[in-house]
Protein backbone atom coordinates (compact mmCIF):
# COMPACT_ATOMS: atom_id res chain seq x y z
CA UNK A 1 0.00 0.00 0.00
CA UNK A 2 1.28 3.40 -0.87
CA UNK A 3 1.83 6.49 1.25
CA UNK A 4 -1.43 8.20 2.11
CA UNK A 5 -3.47 5.07 1.60
CA UNK A 6 -6.40 4.82 3.96
CA UNK A 7 -7.16 1.18 3.59
CA UNK A 8 -8.11 -0.34 6.90
CA UNK A 9 -7.45 -3.77 8.42
CA UNK A 10 -10.34 -6.13 8.08
CA UNK A 11 -9.65 -7.61 11.49
CA UNK A 12 -12.98 -9.28 12.09
CA UNK A 13 -12.56 -11.23 8.87
CA UNK A 14 -8.95 -12.07 9.72
CA UNK A 15 -10.07 -13.29 13.12
CA UNK A 16 -12.88 -15.38 11.65
CA UNK A 17 -10.62 -16.92 9.01
CA UNK A 18 -7.94 -17.66 11.60
CA UNK A 19 -10.58 -19.63 13.49
CA UNK A 20 -11.45 -21.54 10.34
CA UNK A 21 -14.78 -19.84 9.72
CA UNK A 22 -15.91 -18.03 6.62
CA UNK A 23 -18.15 -15.00 7.22
CA UNK A 24 -21.18 -14.95 4.91
CA UNK A 25 -20.14 -11.55 3.61
CA UNK A 26 -17.17 -13.27 1.92
CA UNK A 27 -19.58 -15.40 -0.10
CA UNK A 28 -21.44 -12.27 -1.11
CA UNK A 29 -18.15 -10.72 -2.26
CA UNK A 30 -17.30 -13.93 -4.12
CA UNK A 31 -20.57 -13.77 -6.01
CA UNK A 32 -19.79 -10.21 -7.05
CA UNK A 33 -16.21 -11.04 -8.07
CA UNK A 34 -14.30 -14.19 -7.03
CA UNK A 35 -11.07 -12.20 -6.72
CA UNK A 36 -12.37 -10.10 -3.82
CA UNK A 37 -12.35 -12.82 -1.13
CA UNK A 38 -8.86 -13.77 -2.28
CA UNK A 39 -7.73 -10.14 -1.83
CA UNK A 40 -9.36 -9.88 1.60
CA UNK A 41 -7.85 -13.17 2.80
CA UNK A 42 -4.39 -12.40 1.45
CA UNK A 43 -4.11 -8.68 2.17
CA UNK A 44 -6.47 -8.52 5.15
CA UNK A 45 -7.48 -4.98 4.36
CA UNK A 46 -10.45 -3.30 2.81
CA UNK A 47 -11.06 0.10 1.30
CA UNK A 48 -12.52 2.64 3.70
CA UNK A 49 -16.31 2.68 3.56
CA UNK A 50 -17.90 5.54 1.67
CA UNK A 51 -20.07 7.99 3.69
CA UNK A 52 -23.23 6.46 2.23
CA UNK A 53 -22.07 2.96 3.21
CA UNK A 54 -21.39 4.15 6.76
CA UNK A 55 -24.82 5.72 6.94
CA UNK A 56 -26.45 2.55 5.67
CA UNK A 57 -24.46 0.41 8.11
CA UNK A 58 -25.44 2.55 11.08
CA UNK A 59 -29.10 2.49 10.15
CA UNK A 60 -29.02 -1.18 9.22
CA UNK A 61 -27.46 -2.26 12.48
CA UNK A 62 -30.12 -0.60 14.55
CA UNK A 63 -32.05 -3.36 16.29
CA UNK A 64 -34.98 -1.01 16.38
CA UNK A 65 -35.16 -0.98 12.58
CA UNK A 66 -34.90 -4.78 12.48
CA UNK A 67 -37.72 -5.10 15.02
CA UNK A 68 -39.87 -2.72 13.01
CA UNK A 69 -39.33 -4.78 9.87
CA UNK A 70 -40.17 -7.97 11.79
CA UNK A 71 -43.38 -6.36 12.98
CA UNK A 72 -44.23 -5.16 9.49
CA UNK A 73 -43.74 -8.74 8.24
CA UNK A 74 -46.21 -9.90 10.91
CA UNK A 75 -43.84 -12.26 12.73
CA UNK A 76 -44.64 -13.71 16.12
CA UNK A 77 -41.61 -14.13 18.38
CA UNK A 78 -38.91 -13.34 15.81
CA UNK A 79 -35.25 -13.71 16.68
CA UNK A 80 -33.30 -10.54 15.91
CA UNK A 81 -29.63 -10.64 14.83
CA UNK A 82 -29.41 -14.38 15.20
CA UNK A 83 -25.85 -15.74 15.12
CA UNK A 84 -25.64 -18.97 13.15
CA UNK A 85 -22.59 -21.17 12.65
CA UNK A 86 -22.08 -24.26 10.53
CA UNK A 87 -18.82 -25.84 11.64
CA UNK A 88 -18.98 -28.67 9.15
CA UNK A 89 -19.13 -26.28 6.21
CA UNK A 90 -16.97 -23.72 8.08
CA UNK A 91 -19.24 -20.74 7.63
CA UNK A 92 -21.03 -18.32 9.93
CA UNK A 93 -23.24 -15.26 9.80
CA UNK A 94 -25.74 -13.08 11.58
CA UNK A 95 -29.29 -13.30 10.24
CA UNK A 96 -31.11 -10.00 10.67
CA UNK A 97 -34.47 -11.61 11.41
CA UNK A 98 -35.24 -15.28 11.90
CA UNK A 99 -38.90 -16.16 12.26
CA UNK A 100 -39.10 -19.83 13.33
CA UNK A 101 -42.89 -19.95 13.53
CA UNK A 102 -43.35 -18.58 10.04
CA UNK A 103 -40.31 -20.53 8.75
CA UNK A 104 -38.83 -17.42 7.21
CA UNK A 105 -35.76 -15.25 7.48
CA UNK A 106 -35.08 -11.68 6.41
CA UNK A 107 -32.05 -9.70 5.37
CA UNK A 108 -32.91 -6.05 5.93
CA UNK A 109 -31.95 -3.25 3.58
CA UNK A 110 -32.51 0.38 4.40
CA UNK A 111 -33.19 1.48 0.86
CA UNK A 112 -34.94 -0.24 -1.99
CA UNK A 113 -32.12 -0.64 -4.48
CA UNK A 114 -31.77 -2.89 -7.47
CA UNK A 115 -30.68 -6.27 -6.14
CA UNK A 116 -27.82 -8.20 -7.64
CA UNK A 117 -26.82 -11.84 -7.87
CA UNK A 118 -24.41 -11.37 -4.96
CA UNK A 119 -27.21 -10.35 -2.58
CA UNK A 120 -29.21 -13.42 -3.53
CA UNK A 121 -26.10 -15.55 -2.97
CA UNK A 122 -25.86 -14.14 0.54
CA UNK A 123 -29.52 -14.91 1.15
CA UNK A 124 -29.07 -18.51 0.05
CA UNK A 125 -26.20 -19.01 2.47
CA UNK A 126 -28.25 -17.55 5.32
CA UNK A 127 -30.93 -20.10 4.46
CA UNK A 128 -28.33 -22.87 4.51
CA UNK A 129 -27.08 -21.68 7.90
CA UNK A 130 -30.60 -21.58 9.24
CA UNK A 131 -31.24 -25.16 8.11
CA UNK A 132 -27.98 -26.44 9.52
CA UNK A 133 -28.96 -24.89 12.86
CA UNK A 134 -32.31 -26.65 12.92
CA UNK A 135 -34.51 -23.88 11.49
CA UNK A 136 -36.59 -25.26 8.62
CA UNK A 137 -36.77 -22.02 6.70
CA UNK A 138 -39.02 -22.14 3.64
CA UNK A 139 -38.74 -18.55 2.47
CA UNK A 140 -35.94 -16.00 2.66
CA UNK A 141 -36.62 -12.34 2.02
CA UNK A 142 -34.68 -9.20 1.38
CA UNK A 143 -36.87 -6.46 2.82
CA UNK A 144 -37.03 -2.81 3.72
CA UNK A 145 -39.38 -1.09 6.15
CA UNK A 146 -41.85 -0.94 3.27
CA UNK A 147 -41.97 -4.66 2.58
CA UNK A 148 -40.18 -7.51 0.84
CA UNK A 149 -38.08 -6.58 -2.20
CA UNK A 150 -37.24 -10.13 -3.11
CA UNK A 151 -38.41 -13.51 -1.89
CA UNK A 152 -36.53 -16.72 -2.36
CA UNK A 153 -38.34 -20.02 -2.00
CA UNK A 154 -35.94 -22.24 -0.10
CA UNK A 155 -35.76 -25.80 -1.40
CA UNK A 156 -33.15 -28.50 -1.79
CA UNK A 157 -31.73 -26.83 -4.86
CA UNK A 158 -31.29 -23.52 -3.02
CA UNK A 159 -29.39 -25.25 -0.25
CA UNK A 160 -27.15 -27.12 -2.70
CA UNK A 161 -26.39 -23.86 -4.52
CA UNK A 162 -25.50 -22.26 -1.19
CA UNK A 163 -23.24 -25.16 -0.32
CA UNK A 164 -21.51 -24.85 -3.67
CA UNK A 165 -20.99 -21.11 -3.15
CA UNK A 166 -19.42 -21.71 0.26
CA UNK A 167 -17.09 -24.36 -1.17
CA UNK A 168 -16.03 -22.14 -4.06
CA UNK A 169 -15.41 -19.17 -1.76
CA UNK A 170 -13.24 -21.29 0.53
CA UNK A 171 -11.32 -22.50 -2.51
CA UNK A 172 -10.64 -18.90 -3.57
CA UNK A 173 -9.65 -17.89 -0.02
CA UNK A 174 -7.28 -20.81 0.52
CA UNK A 175 -5.56 -20.66 -2.84
CA UNK A 176 -2.11 -19.05 -2.91
CA UNK A 177 -2.94 -17.68 -6.36
CA UNK A 178 -5.78 -15.36 -7.29
CA UNK A 179 -8.68 -17.04 -9.07
CA UNK A 180 -8.36 -16.93 -12.87
CA UNK A 181 -11.08 -14.34 -13.30
CA UNK A 182 -11.41 -11.60 -15.83
CA UNK A 183 -14.12 -8.99 -15.32
CA UNK A 184 -15.35 -6.33 -17.73
CA UNK A 185 -13.19 -3.20 -17.72
CA UNK A 186 -16.14 -1.07 -16.58
CA UNK A 187 -16.70 -3.28 -13.55
CA UNK A 188 -13.03 -3.08 -12.53
CA UNK A 189 -13.25 0.67 -13.09
CA UNK A 190 -15.61 1.19 -10.18
CA UNK A 191 -14.42 -1.72 -8.00
CA UNK A 192 -13.31 -0.64 -4.53
CA UNK A 193 -10.61 -3.33 -4.51
CA UNK A 194 -9.02 -2.42 -7.84
CA UNK A 195 -5.88 -0.90 -6.29
CA UNK A 196 -4.87 -4.22 -4.76
CA UNK A 197 -6.19 -6.47 -7.49
CA UNK A 198 -3.85 -8.66 -9.55
CA UNK A 199 -6.71 -9.37 -11.98
CA UNK A 200 -7.64 -5.78 -12.68
CA UNK A 201 -8.23 -5.20 -16.36
CA UNK A 202 -6.62 -8.53 -17.25
S1 LIG B 1 -10.68 -4.98 -9.94
FE1 LIG B 1 -11.96 -6.28 -11.26
S2 LIG B 1 -11.08 -8.34 -11.11
FE2 LIG B 1 -10.28 -7.12 -9.40
S3 LIG B 1 -11.64 -7.52 -7.68
FE3 LIG B 1 -12.40 -5.71 -8.71
S4 LIG B 1 -13.92 -6.42 -10.19
FE4 LIG B 1 -12.69 -8.19 -9.54
Coordinates of C-alpha atoms and ligand atoms in Angstrom, one line a residue:
X1 CA 0.0 0.0 0.0
X2 CA 1.3 3.4 -0.9
X3 CA 1.8 6.5 1.2
X4 CA -1.4 8.2 2.1
X5 CA -3.5 5.1 1.6
X6 CA -6.4 4.8 4.0
X7 CA -7.2 1.2 3.6
X8 CA -8.1 -0.3 6.9
X9 CA -7.4 -3.8 8.4
X10 CA -10.3 -6.1 8.1
X11 CA -9.6 -7.6 11.5
X12 CA -13.0 -9.3 12.1
X13 CA -12.6 -11.2 8.9
X14 CA -9.0 -12.1 9.7
X15 CA -10.1 -13.3 13.1
X16 CA -12.9 -15.4 11.7
X17 CA -10.6 -16.9 9.0
X18 CA -7.9 -17.7 11.6
X19 CA -10.6 -19.6 13.5
X20 CA -11.4 -21.5 10.3
X21 CA -14.8 -19.8 9.7
X22 CA -15.9 -18.0 6.6
X23 CA -18.2 -15.0 7.2
X24 CA -21.2 -15.0 4.9
X25 CA -20.1 -11.5 3.6
X26 CA -17.2 -13.3 1.9
X27 CA -19.6 -15.4 -0.1
X28 CA -21.4 -12.3 -1.1
X29 CA -18.2 -10.7 -2.3
X30 CA -17.3 -13.9 -4.1
X31 CA -20.6 -13.8 -6.0
X32 CA -19.8 -10.2 -7.0
X33 CA -16.2 -11.0 -8.1
X34 CA -14.3 -14.2 -7.0
X35 CA -11.1 -12.2 -6.7
X36 CA -12.4 -10.1 -3.8
X37 CA -12.3 -12.8 -1.1
X38 CA -8.9 -13.8 -2.3
X39 CA -7.7 -10.1 -1.8
X40 CA -9.4 -9.9 1.6
X41 CA -7.8 -13.2 2.8
X42 CA -4.4 -12.4 1.4
X43 CA -4.1 -8.7 2.2
X44 CA -6.5 -8.5 5.2
X45 CA -7.5 -5.0 4.4
X46 CA -10.4 -3.3 2.8
X47 CA -11.1 0.1 1.3
X48 CA -12.5 2.6 3.7
X49 CA -16.3 2.7 3.6
X50 CA -17.9 5.5 1.7
X51 CA -20.1 8.0 3.7
X52 CA -23.2 6.5 2.2
X53 CA -22.1 3.0 3.2
X54 CA -21.4 4.1 6.8
X55 CA -24.8 5.7 6.9
X56 CA -26.5 2.5 5.7
X57 CA -24.5 0.4 8.1
X58 CA -25.4 2.6 11.1
X59 CA -29.1 2.5 10.2
X60 CA -29.0 -1.2 9.2
X61 CA -27.5 -2.3 12.5
X62 CA -30.1 -0.6 14.5
X63 CA -32.1 -3.4 16.3
X64 CA -35.0 -1.0 16.4
X65 CA -35.2 -1.0 12.6
X66 CA -34.9 -4.8 12.5
X67 CA -37.7 -5.1 15.0
X68 CA -39.9 -2.7 13.0
X69 CA -39.3 -4.8 9.9
X70 CA -40.2 -8.0 11.8
X71 CA -43.4 -6.4 13.0
X72 CA -44.2 -5.2 9.5
X73 CA -43.7 -8.7 8.2
X74 CA -46.2 -9.9 10.9
X75 CA -43.8 -12.3 12.7
X76 CA -44.6 -13.7 16.1
X77 CA -41.6 -14.1 18.4
X78 CA -38.9 -13.3 15.8
X79 CA -35.2 -13.7 16.7
X80 CA -33.3 -10.5 15.9
X81 CA -29.6 -10.6 14.8
X82 CA -29.4 -14.4 15.2
X83 CA -25.8 -15.7 15.1
X84 CA -25.6 -19.0 13.1
X85 CA -22.6 -21.2 12.7
X86 CA -22.1 -24.3 10.5
X87 CA -18.8 -25.8 11.6
X88 CA -19.0 -28.7 9.1
X89 CA -19.1 -26.3 6.2
X90 CA -17.0 -23.7 8.1
X91 CA -19.2 -20.7 7.6
X92 CA -21.0 -18.3 9.9
X93 CA -23.2 -15.3 9.8
X94 CA -25.7 -13.1 11.6
X95 CA -29.3 -13.3 10.2
X96 CA -31.1 -10.0 10.7
X97 CA -34.5 -11.6 11.4
X98 CA -35.2 -15.3 11.9
X99 CA -38.9 -16.2 12.3
X100 CA -39.1 -19.8 13.3
X101 CA -42.9 -19.9 13.5
X102 CA -43.3 -18.6 10.0
X103 CA -40.3 -20.5 8.7
X104 CA -38.8 -17.4 7.2
X105 CA -35.8 -15.2 7.5
X106 CA -35.1 -11.7 6.4
X107 CA -32.0 -9.7 5.4
X108 CA -32.9 -6.0 5.9
X109 CA -32.0 -3.2 3.6
X110 CA -32.5 0.4 4.4
X111 CA -33.2 1.5 0.9
X112 CA -34.9 -0.2 -2.0
X113 CA -32.1 -0.6 -4.5
X114 CA -31.8 -2.9 -7.5
X115 CA -30.7 -6.3 -6.1
X116 CA -27.8 -8.2 -7.6
X117 CA -26.8 -11.8 -7.9
X118 CA -24.4 -11.4 -5.0
X119 CA -27.2 -10.4 -2.6
X120 CA -29.2 -13.4 -3.5
X121 CA -26.1 -15.6 -3.0
X122 CA -25.9 -14.1 0.5
X123 CA -29.5 -14.9 1.2
X124 CA -29.1 -18.5 0.0
X125 CA -26.2 -19.0 2.5
X126 CA -28.2 -17.6 5.3
X127 CA -30.9 -20.1 4.5
X128 CA -28.3 -22.9 4.5
X129 CA -27.1 -21.7 7.9
X130 CA -30.6 -21.6 9.2
X131 CA -31.2 -25.2 8.1
X132 CA -28.0 -26.4 9.5
X133 CA -29.0 -24.9 12.9
X134 CA -32.3 -26.7 12.9
X135 CA -34.5 -23.9 11.5
X136 CA -36.6 -25.3 8.6
X137 CA -36.8 -22.0 6.7
X138 CA -39.0 -22.1 3.6
X139 CA -38.7 -18.5 2.5
X140 CA -35.9 -16.0 2.7
X141 CA -36.6 -12.3 2.0
X142 CA -34.7 -9.2 1.4
X143 CA -36.9 -6.5 2.8
X144 CA -37.0 -2.8 3.7
X145 CA -39.4 -1.1 6.1
X146 CA -41.8 -0.9 3.3
X147 CA -42.0 -4.7 2.6
X148 CA -40.2 -7.5 0.8
X149 CA -38.1 -6.6 -2.2
X150 CA -37.2 -10.1 -3.1
X151 CA -38.4 -13.5 -1.9
X152 CA -36.5 -16.7 -2.4
X153 CA -38.3 -20.0 -2.0
X154 CA -35.9 -22.2 -0.1
X155 CA -35.8 -25.8 -1.4
X156 CA -33.2 -28.5 -1.8
X157 CA -31.7 -26.8 -4.9
X158 CA -31.3 -23.5 -3.0
X159 CA -29.4 -25.3 -0.3
X160 CA -27.2 -27.1 -2.7
X161 CA -26.4 -23.9 -4.5
X162 CA -25.5 -22.3 -1.2
X163 CA -23.2 -25.2 -0.3
X164 CA -21.5 -24.8 -3.7
X165 CA -21.0 -21.1 -3.2
X166 CA -19.4 -21.7 0.3
X167 CA -17.1 -24.4 -1.2
X168 CA -16.0 -22.1 -4.1
X169 CA -15.4 -19.2 -1.8
X170 CA -13.2 -21.3 0.5
X171 CA -11.3 -22.5 -2.5
X172 CA -10.6 -18.9 -3.6
X173 CA -9.7 -17.9 0.0
X174 CA -7.3 -20.8 0.5
X175 CA -5.6 -20.7 -2.8
X176 CA -2.1 -19.0 -2.9
X177 CA -2.9 -17.7 -6.4
X178 CA -5.8 -15.4 -7.3
X179 CA -8.7 -17.0 -9.1
X180 CA -8.4 -16.9 -12.9
X181 CA -11.1 -14.3 -13.3
X182 CA -11.4 -11.6 -15.8
X183 CA -14.1 -9.0 -15.3
X184 CA -15.4 -6.3 -17.7
X185 CA -13.2 -3.2 -17.7
X186 CA -16.1 -1.1 -16.6
X187 CA -16.7 -3.3 -13.6
X188 CA -13.0 -3.1 -12.5
X189 CA -13.3 0.7 -13.1
X190 CA -15.6 1.2 -10.2
X191 CA -14.4 -1.7 -8.0
X192 CA -13.3 -0.6 -4.5
X193 CA -10.6 -3.3 -4.5
X194 CA -9.0 -2.4 -7.8
X195 CA -5.9 -0.9 -6.3
X196 CA -4.9 -4.2 -4.8
X197 CA -6.2 -6.5 -7.5
X198 CA -3.8 -8.7 -9.6
X199 CA -6.7 -9.4 -12.0
X200 CA -7.6 -5.8 -12.7
X201 CA -8.2 -5.2 -16.4
X202 CA -6.6 -8.5 -17.3
Ligands
LIG1 S1 -10.7 -5.0 -9.9 FE1 -12.0 -6.3 -11.3 S2 -11.1 -8.3 -11.1 FE2 -10.3 -7.1 -9.4 S3 -11.6 -7.5 -7.7 FE3 -12.4 -5.7 -8.7 S4 -13.9 -6.4 -10.2 FE4 -12.7 -8.2 -9.5

